[in-house]
């Protein structure tokens, strides 16, 4: 019976560790992909028009204003332009998003899966990044050229070279966006270097998104708007919140089962040793002394269960983190392997919660000892 208690605690803790590591890994992976396209906040010109044809805003003064906030980590200017890509065999509509790296490396670099990232020479670069889906549809690979047709007056045609291939696994990005040099989009709009379509803002702490967004918005000009990434992709973030709630319910059930098994184990240990308890009481042992014997026995089971639980849970996470034996279908899960995220705080909290819950489970049945009478216990069979 003691083995069942140890296994119960160990498996409960192991499952909780693995569940949180995978959930946090999944959440961080998805958020990282979203942030690579839209950062945490986007500042652009207020417009009731839902098209990509937006009014430009002056970047230098706005960027400096945003950086004055101590919660802002970095900014990146961008501009978008609708286009049609034509190859010898295929035609596809996309959105060309122009970026720069004046204020540090682009977060898009993390999504590169083939080729090389954009180069930013002194003049506008002809390099572009295609998503894996767009590249497969157009049958293009790094080094190939593609013609972009821009519907405007007068219409323009540009020849770009595929520098690399990116993949996020999120259709909202992979089926729509082509990444290029911001200066190319500025030239298409006939904008000077100081004008951009908008500015993306990365915060030092994403958890402070709402209060920081309110502070920044209050200091913006009346004709500018501030969009939070959680509003732009509300469905994805709502889905992640739903996952969090489901995991919490799941973990509560695991803790309940482990606690029940520990209570049952101590009860059975007391029943099996009723004669011994009667003898100890008959020779003068107090209830607290006898209770402490069972308490430390339960404590020993708890510590062993926690040790094996950490060994199994963290061991599994380490194997998956370094060797990736469990793959995923990117079409359904947005990534090609089960992600693992190491969070020391969560690991400590789960161990502490398991330890305290198990100790409470140990204490509850030991109070049965005070109701055992020596005469009755000695005769107990």
GROMACS .gro file of C-alpha atoms in nm:
model
  381
    1UNK     CA    1   0.000   0.000   0.000
    2UNK     CA    2   0.290   0.234   0.072
    3UNK     CA    3   0.415   0.185  -0.285
    4UNK     CA    4   0.076   0.295  -0.416
    5UNK     CA    5   0.096   0.614  -0.210
    6UNK     CA    6   0.448   0.690  -0.336
    7UNK     CA    7   0.349   0.619  -0.698
    8UNK     CA    8   0.036   0.831  -0.660
    9UNK     CA    9   0.230   1.133  -0.532
   10UNK     CA   10   0.511   1.083  -0.784
   11UNK     CA   11   0.279   1.049  -1.085
   12UNK     CA   12   0.062   1.339  -0.972
   13UNK     CA   13   0.361   1.571  -0.938
   14UNK     CA   14   0.521   1.447  -1.259
   15UNK     CA   15   0.203   1.506  -1.458
   16UNK     CA   16   0.166   1.855  -1.311
   17UNK     CA   17   0.528   1.944  -1.394
   18UNK     CA   18   0.498   1.817  -1.749
   19UNK     CA   19   0.157   1.980  -1.798
   20UNK     CA   20   0.276   2.322  -1.687
   21UNK     CA   21   0.602   2.295  -1.884
   22UNK     CA   22   0.415   2.207  -2.203
   23UNK     CA   23   0.137   2.462  -2.148
   24UNK     CA   24   0.384   2.744  -2.076
   25UNK     CA   25   0.600   2.631  -2.366
   26UNK     CA   26   0.300   2.627  -2.598
   27UNK     CA   27   0.176   2.965  -2.475
   28UNK     CA   28   0.519   3.128  -2.501
   29UNK     CA   29   0.580   2.980  -2.845
   30UNK     CA   30   0.248   3.109  -2.980
   31UNK     CA   31   0.289   3.450  -2.818
   32UNK     CA   32   0.644   3.477  -2.950
   33UNK     CA   33   0.521   3.413  -3.305
   34UNK     CA   34   0.246   3.673  -3.269
   35UNK     CA   35   0.482   3.929  -3.117
   36UNK     CA   36   0.728   3.879  -3.402
   37UNK     CA   37   0.467   4.023  -3.638
   38UNK     CA   38   0.293   4.284  -3.427
   39UNK     CA   39   0.505   4.339  -3.116
   40UNK     CA   40   0.295   4.430  -2.809
   41UNK     CA   41   0.152   4.761  -2.929
   42UNK     CA   42   0.108   4.932  -3.265
   43UNK     CA   43   0.082   5.306  -3.318
   44UNK     CA   44  -0.065   5.429  -3.648
   45UNK     CA   45  -0.274   5.710  -3.793
   46UNK     CA   46  -0.637   5.704  -3.685
   47UNK     CA   47  -0.848   5.613  -3.988
   48UNK     CA   48  -1.201   5.477  -4.035
   49UNK     CA   49  -1.075   5.317  -4.356
   50UNK     CA   50  -1.004   4.944  -4.312
   51UNK     CA   51  -0.781   4.918  -4.619
   52UNK     CA   52  -0.401   4.892  -4.613
   53UNK     CA   53  -0.375   5.234  -4.777
   54UNK     CA   54  -0.306   5.438  -4.464
   55UNK     CA   55  -0.192   5.791  -4.394
   56UNK     CA   56   0.176   5.810  -4.294
   57UNK     CA   57   0.306   5.931  -3.962
   58UNK     CA   58   0.634   6.097  -3.874
   59UNK     CA   59   0.862   5.836  -3.716
   60UNK     CA   60   1.156   6.018  -3.549
   61UNK     CA   61   0.960   6.235  -3.306
   62UNK     CA   62   0.706   5.959  -3.227
   63UNK     CA   63   0.977   5.698  -3.165
   64UNK     CA   64   1.159   5.931  -2.927
   65UNK     CA   65   0.833   6.002  -2.742
   66UNK     CA   66   0.761   5.631  -2.703
   67UNK     CA   67   1.113   5.554  -2.582
   68UNK     CA   68   1.079   5.812  -2.307
   69UNK     CA   69   0.848   5.569  -2.129
   70UNK     CA   70   1.062   5.346  -1.902
   71UNK     CA   71   0.842   5.044  -1.976
   72UNK     CA   72   0.922   5.051  -2.350
   73UNK     CA   73   1.198   4.809  -2.448
   74UNK     CA   74   1.225   4.876  -2.823
   75UNK     CA   75   1.040   5.011  -3.128
   76UNK     CA   76   1.031   4.921  -3.496
   77UNK     CA   77   0.885   5.124  -3.782
   78UNK     CA   78   0.683   4.947  -4.050
   79UNK     CA   79   0.461   5.004  -4.353
   80UNK     CA   80   0.236   4.772  -4.552
   81UNK     CA   81   0.139   4.756  -4.916
   82UNK     CA   82  -0.092   4.513  -5.097
   83UNK     CA   83   0.063   4.336  -5.395
   84UNK     CA   84   0.017   4.055  -5.645
   85UNK     CA   85   0.304   3.811  -5.697
   86UNK     CA   86   0.334   3.663  -6.044
   87UNK     CA   87   0.558   3.376  -6.140
   88UNK     CA   88   0.569   3.174  -6.461
   89UNK     CA   89   0.304   2.935  -6.329
   90UNK     CA   90   0.121   3.101  -6.038
   91UNK     CA   91  -0.040   3.429  -5.925
   92UNK     CA   92  -0.104   3.514  -5.559
   93UNK     CA   93  -0.223   3.816  -5.363
   94UNK     CA   94  -0.013   3.911  -5.058
   95UNK     CA   95   0.073   4.200  -4.827
   96UNK     CA   96   0.428   4.333  -4.839
   97UNK     CA   97   0.532   4.444  -4.492
   98UNK     CA   98   0.836   4.667  -4.484
   99UNK     CA   99   1.056   4.664  -4.174
  100UNK     CA  100   1.393   4.805  -4.070
  101UNK     CA  101   1.653   4.726  -3.807
  102UNK     CA  102   1.761   5.075  -3.709
  103UNK     CA  103   1.661   5.010  -3.348
  104UNK     CA  104   1.793   4.656  -3.318
  105UNK     CA  105   1.746   4.312  -3.477
  106UNK     CA  106   1.396   4.230  -3.596
  107UNK     CA  107   1.199   3.971  -3.398
  108UNK     CA  108   1.118   3.811  -3.735
  109UNK     CA  109   1.462   3.650  -3.734
  110UNK     CA  110   1.337   3.376  -3.499
  111UNK     CA  111   1.093   3.251  -3.765
  112UNK     CA  112   1.354   3.195  -4.038
  113UNK     CA  113   1.365   2.829  -4.150
  114UNK     CA  114   1.561   2.848  -4.478
  115UNK     CA  115   1.795   3.088  -4.656
  116UNK     CA  116   1.913   3.406  -4.487
  117UNK     CA  117   1.750   3.710  -4.334
  118UNK     CA  118   1.704   4.042  -4.511
  119UNK     CA  119   2.009   4.254  -4.571
  120UNK     CA  120   1.984   4.628  -4.510
  121UNK     CA  121   2.243   4.809  -4.730
  122UNK     CA  122   2.266   5.184  -4.773
  123UNK     CA  123   2.001   5.174  -5.046
  124UNK     CA  124   1.665   4.996  -5.050
  125UNK     CA  125   1.716   4.619  -5.053
  126UNK     CA  126   1.542   4.394  -5.306
  127UNK     CA  127   1.550   4.099  -5.064
  128UNK     CA  128   1.224   3.955  -4.935
  129UNK     CA  129   1.114   3.678  -4.697
  130UNK     CA  130   0.834   3.446  -4.805
  131UNK     CA  131   0.640   3.219  -4.575
  132UNK     CA  132   0.672   2.846  -4.629
  133UNK     CA  133   0.311   2.831  -4.749
  134UNK     CA  134   0.348   3.115  -4.999
  135UNK     CA  135   0.681   2.977  -5.125
  136UNK     CA  136   0.526   2.631  -5.179
  137UNK     CA  137   0.224   2.776  -5.361
  138UNK     CA  138   0.446   2.983  -5.591
  139UNK     CA  139   0.716   2.716  -5.613
  140UNK     CA  140   0.986   2.958  -5.507
  141UNK     CA  141   1.301   2.896  -5.308
  142UNK     CA  142   1.582   3.117  -5.171
  143UNK     CA  143   1.767   3.282  -5.457
  144UNK     CA  144   1.467   3.291  -5.693
  145UNK     CA  145   1.326   3.614  -5.836
  146UNK     CA  146   0.957   3.715  -5.831
  147UNK     CA  147   0.761   4.000  -5.986
  148UNK     CA  148   0.539   4.208  -5.756
  149UNK     CA  149   0.255   4.407  -5.908
  150UNK     CA  150   0.127   4.700  -5.702
  151UNK     CA  151  -0.220   4.828  -5.783
  152UNK     CA  152  -0.195   5.206  -5.770
  153UNK     CA  153  -0.197   5.503  -6.001
  154UNK     CA  154   0.018   5.453  -6.197
  155UNK     CA  155   0.060   5.075  -6.141
  156UNK     CA  156   0.410   4.966  -6.048
  157UNK     CA  157   0.608   4.648  -6.092
  158UNK     CA  158   0.908   4.551  -5.879
  159UNK     CA  159   1.141   4.255  -5.907
  160UNK     CA  160   1.240   4.107  -5.572
  161UNK     CA  161   1.478   3.826  -5.476
  162UNK     CA  162   1.374   3.561  -5.225
  163UNK     CA  163   1.636   3.586  -4.951
  164UNK     CA  164   1.483   3.339  -4.706
  165UNK     CA  165   1.179   3.141  -4.595
  166UNK     CA  166   0.999   3.194  -4.265
  167UNK     CA  167   0.735   2.986  -4.090
  168UNK     CA  168   0.517   3.066  -3.790
  169UNK     CA  169   0.249   2.799  -3.834
  170UNK     CA  170  -0.018   3.069  -3.794
  171UNK     CA  171  -0.230   3.110  -4.106
  172UNK     CA  172  -0.306   3.471  -4.012
  173UNK     CA  173   0.056   3.549  -4.104
  174UNK     CA  174   0.184   3.269  -4.325
  175UNK     CA  175  -0.088   3.301  -4.588
  176UNK     CA  176  -0.074   3.681  -4.610
  177UNK     CA  177   0.258   3.848  -4.535
  178UNK     CA  178   0.579   3.891  -4.731
  179UNK     CA  179   0.857   4.069  -4.540
  180UNK     CA  180   1.075   4.327  -4.714
  181UNK     CA  181   1.276   4.644  -4.669
  182UNK     CA  182   1.078   4.938  -4.531
  183UNK     CA  183   1.245   5.172  -4.780
  184UNK     CA  184   1.089   4.980  -5.070
  185UNK     CA  185   0.740   5.046  -4.936
  186UNK     CA  186   0.828   5.411  -4.870
  187UNK     CA  187   0.938   5.448  -5.233
  188UNK     CA  188   0.615   5.289  -5.356
  189UNK     CA  189   0.415   5.542  -5.154
  190UNK     CA  190   0.658   5.824  -5.251
  191UNK     CA  191   0.721   5.893  -4.883
  192UNK     CA  192   1.043   6.045  -4.746
  193UNK     CA  193   1.252   5.842  -4.499
  194UNK     CA  194   1.090   6.019  -4.203
  195UNK     CA  195   0.738   5.888  -4.282
  196UNK     CA  196   0.620   5.535  -4.200
  197UNK     CA  197   0.292   5.346  -4.183
  198UNK     CA  198   0.320   5.283  -3.810
  199UNK     CA  199   0.546   5.199  -3.518
  200UNK     CA  200   0.551   4.869  -3.330
  201UNK     CA  201   0.633   4.882  -2.959
  202UNK     CA  202   0.783   4.602  -2.749
  203UNK     CA  203   0.741   4.636  -2.373
  204UNK     CA  204   0.979   4.515  -2.104
  205UNK     CA  205   0.694   4.329  -1.931
  206UNK     CA  206   0.403   4.201  -2.139
  207UNK     CA  207   0.199   4.144  -1.822
  208UNK     CA  208   0.178   4.523  -1.783
  209UNK     CA  209   0.032   4.569  -2.129
  210UNK     CA  210  -0.295   4.736  -2.028
  211UNK     CA  211  -0.163   5.004  -1.787
  212UNK     CA  212   0.132   5.090  -2.013
  213UNK     CA  213  -0.098   5.110  -2.317
  214UNK     CA  214  -0.326   5.352  -2.130
  215UNK     CA  215  -0.030   5.571  -2.033
  216UNK     CA  216   0.111   5.582  -2.386
  217UNK     CA  217  -0.229   5.652  -2.539
  218UNK     CA  218  -0.288   5.952  -2.313
  219UNK     CA  219   0.032   6.113  -2.444
  220UNK     CA  220  -0.032   6.052  -2.815
  221UNK     CA  221  -0.158   6.312  -3.058
  222UNK     CA  222  -0.533   6.315  -3.114
  223UNK     CA  223  -0.499   6.176  -3.470
  224UNK     CA  224  -0.302   5.865  -3.366
  225UNK     CA  225  -0.439   5.536  -3.241
  226UNK     CA  226  -0.284   5.266  -3.027
  227UNK     CA  227  -0.373   4.900  -3.092
  228UNK     CA  228  -0.296   4.625  -2.842
  229UNK     CA  229  -0.186   4.291  -2.980
  230UNK     CA  230  -0.443   4.117  -2.757
  231UNK     CA  231  -0.721   4.307  -2.937
  232UNK     CA  232  -0.582   4.253  -3.286
  233UNK     CA  233  -0.562   3.876  -3.236
  234UNK     CA  234  -0.827   3.834  -2.970
  235UNK     CA  235  -0.927   3.485  -3.083
  236UNK     CA  236  -0.575   3.347  -3.033
  237UNK     CA  237  -0.536   3.502  -2.688
  238UNK     CA  238  -0.886   3.390  -2.582
  239UNK     CA  239  -0.793   3.039  -2.690
  240UNK     CA  240  -0.476   3.051  -2.477
  241UNK     CA  241  -0.681   3.170  -2.178
  242UNK     CA  242  -0.918   2.877  -2.228
  243UNK     CA  243  -0.622   2.638  -2.221
  244UNK     CA  244  -0.510   2.789  -1.892
  245UNK     CA  245  -0.850   2.732  -1.732
  246UNK     CA  246  -0.867   2.371  -1.853
  247UNK     CA  247  -0.523   2.292  -1.713
  248UNK     CA  248  -0.613   2.439  -1.371
  249UNK     CA  249  -0.921   2.213  -1.351
  250UNK     CA  250  -0.708   1.917  -1.458
  251UNK     CA  251  -0.446   1.987  -1.191
  252UNK     CA  252  -0.708   2.020  -0.916
  253UNK     CA  253  -0.834   1.671  -1.005
  254UNK     CA  254  -0.481   1.530  -0.994
  255UNK     CA  255  -0.414   1.682  -0.651
  256UNK     CA  256  -0.747   1.547  -0.523
  257UNK     CA  257  -0.666   1.192  -0.637
  258UNK     CA  258  -0.315   1.204  -0.486
  259UNK     CA  259  -0.454   1.340  -0.157
  260UNK     CA  260  -0.725   1.074  -0.142
  261UNK     CA  261  -0.467   0.798  -0.196
  262UNK     CA  262  -0.247   0.935   0.082
  263UNK     CA  263  -0.542   0.958   0.325
  264UNK     CA  264  -0.645   0.603   0.237
  265UNK     CA  265  -0.287   0.477   0.288
  266UNK     CA  266  -0.253   0.628   0.637
  267UNK     CA  267  -0.598   0.498   0.735
  268UNK     CA  268  -0.502   0.147   0.633
  269UNK     CA  269  -0.168   0.174   0.814
  270UNK     CA  270  -0.354   0.272   1.132
  271UNK     CA  271  -0.606  -0.011   1.096
  272UNK     CA  272  -0.327  -0.266   1.036
  273UNK     CA  273  -0.150  -0.147   1.349
  274UNK     CA  274  -0.450  -0.112   1.582
  275UNK     CA  275  -0.315  -0.381   1.816
  276UNK     CA  276   0.023  -0.203   1.833
  277UNK     CA  277  -0.150   0.128   1.910
  278UNK     CA  278  -0.344  -0.036   2.192
  279UNK     CA  279  -0.026  -0.183   2.342
  280UNK     CA  280   0.156   0.151   2.320
  281UNK     CA  281  -0.131   0.330   2.491
  282UNK     CA  282  -0.145   0.060   2.760
  283UNK     CA  283   0.222   0.115   2.850
  284UNK     CA  284   0.175   0.492   2.872
  285UNK     CA  285   0.232   0.635   2.520
  286UNK     CA  286   0.031   0.952   2.455
  287UNK     CA  287  -0.185   1.016   2.148
  288UNK     CA  288   0.059   1.281   2.024
  289UNK     CA  289   0.352   1.043   2.047
  290UNK     CA  290   0.171   0.774   1.849
  291UNK     CA  291   0.038   1.032   1.604
  292UNK     CA  292   0.390   1.160   1.540
  293UNK     CA  293   0.502   0.807   1.447
  294UNK     CA  294   0.245   0.787   1.169
  295UNK     CA  295   0.306   1.149   1.072
  296UNK     CA  296   0.677   1.093   1.011
  297UNK     CA  297   0.599   0.772   0.827
  298UNK     CA  298   0.366   0.968   0.600
  299UNK     CA  299   0.628   1.241   0.567
  300UNK     CA  300   0.879   0.981   0.451
  301UNK     CA  301   0.635   0.857   0.184
  302UNK     CA  302   0.569   1.215   0.074
  303UNK     CA  303   0.937   1.303   0.034
  304UNK     CA  304   1.006   0.986  -0.162
  305UNK     CA  305   0.705   1.049  -0.385
  306UNK     CA  306   0.815   1.408  -0.452
  307UNK     CA  307   1.169   1.293  -0.533
  308UNK     CA  308   1.053   1.034  -0.786
  309UNK     CA  309   0.794   1.276  -0.925
  310UNK     CA  310   1.064   1.536  -0.997
  311UNK     CA  311   1.289   1.269  -1.141
  312UNK     CA  312   1.022   1.148  -1.384
  313UNK     CA  313   0.861   1.485  -1.466
  314UNK     CA  314   1.174   1.696  -1.507
  315UNK     CA  315   1.354   1.407  -1.675
  316UNK     CA  316   1.079   1.381  -1.938
  317UNK     CA  317   1.087   1.758  -1.992
  318UNK     CA  318   1.466   1.755  -2.033
  319UNK     CA  319   1.454   1.475  -2.289
  320UNK     CA  320   1.186   1.655  -2.491
  321UNK     CA  321   1.365   1.991  -2.461
  322UNK     CA  322   1.702   1.866  -2.586
  323UNK     CA  323   1.614   1.577  -2.819
  324UNK     CA  324   1.253   1.650  -2.936
  325UNK     CA  325   1.134   1.285  -2.955
  326UNK     CA  326   0.766   1.389  -2.970
  327UNK     CA  327   0.680   1.573  -3.294
  328UNK     CA  328   0.367   1.772  -3.375
  329UNK     CA  329   0.183   1.850  -3.696
  330UNK     CA  330   0.247   2.221  -3.767
  331UNK     CA  331  -0.081   2.242  -3.958
  332UNK     CA  332  -0.279   2.172  -3.641
  333UNK     CA  333  -0.052   2.281  -3.356
  334UNK     CA  334   0.142   2.577  -3.507
  335UNK     CA  335   0.476   2.412  -3.426
  336UNK     CA  336   0.664   2.098  -3.525
  337UNK     CA  337   0.742   1.962  -3.178
  338UNK     CA  338   0.607   1.963  -2.823
  339UNK     CA  339   0.749   2.280  -2.662
  340UNK     CA  340   0.898   2.289  -2.312
  341UNK     CA  341   0.934   2.603  -2.103
  342UNK     CA  342   1.147   2.602  -1.787
  343UNK     CA  343   0.998   2.814  -1.510
  344UNK     CA  344   1.176   2.770  -1.176
  345UNK     CA  345   0.902   2.954  -0.988
  346UNK     CA  346   0.629   2.717  -1.112
  347UNK     CA  347   0.845   2.412  -1.035
  348UNK     CA  348   0.898   2.532  -0.678
  349UNK     CA  349   0.529   2.618  -0.633
  350UNK     CA  350   0.414   2.275  -0.759
  351UNK     CA  351   0.658   2.096  -0.529
  352UNK     CA  352   0.552   2.308  -0.232
  353UNK     CA  353   0.181   2.258  -0.308
  354UNK     CA  354   0.230   1.881  -0.338
  355UNK     CA  355   0.428   1.870  -0.013
  356UNK     CA  356   0.178   2.075   0.189
  357UNK     CA  357  -0.126   1.897   0.047
  358UNK     CA  358   0.028   1.557   0.122
  359UNK     CA  359   0.113   1.662   0.479
  360UNK     CA  360  -0.247   1.772   0.534
  361UNK     CA  361  -0.359   1.437   0.398
  362UNK     CA  362  -0.127   1.265   0.646
  363UNK     CA  363  -0.256   1.462   0.945
  364UNK     CA  364  -0.626   1.400   0.886
  365UNK     CA  365  -0.635   1.021   0.952
  366UNK     CA  366  -0.389   1.039   1.245
  367UNK     CA  367  -0.661   1.201   1.456
  368UNK     CA  368  -0.837   0.863   1.450
  369UNK     CA  369  -0.571   0.747   1.697
  370UNK     CA  370  -0.721   0.953   1.983
  371UNK     CA  371  -1.046   0.756   1.951
  372UNK     CA  372  -0.879   0.417   1.986
  373UNK     CA  373  -0.918   0.266   2.336
  374UNK     CA  374  -0.636   0.039   2.461
  375UNK     CA  375  -0.862  -0.250   2.573
  376UNK     CA  376  -1.059  -0.255   2.251
  377UNK     CA  377  -0.747  -0.214   2.037
  378UNK     CA  378  -0.559  -0.502   2.198
  379UNK     CA  379  -0.857  -0.733   2.127
  380UNK     CA  380  -0.887  -0.595   1.770
  381UNK     CA  381  -0.830  -0.855   1.498
   0.00000   0.00000   0.00000
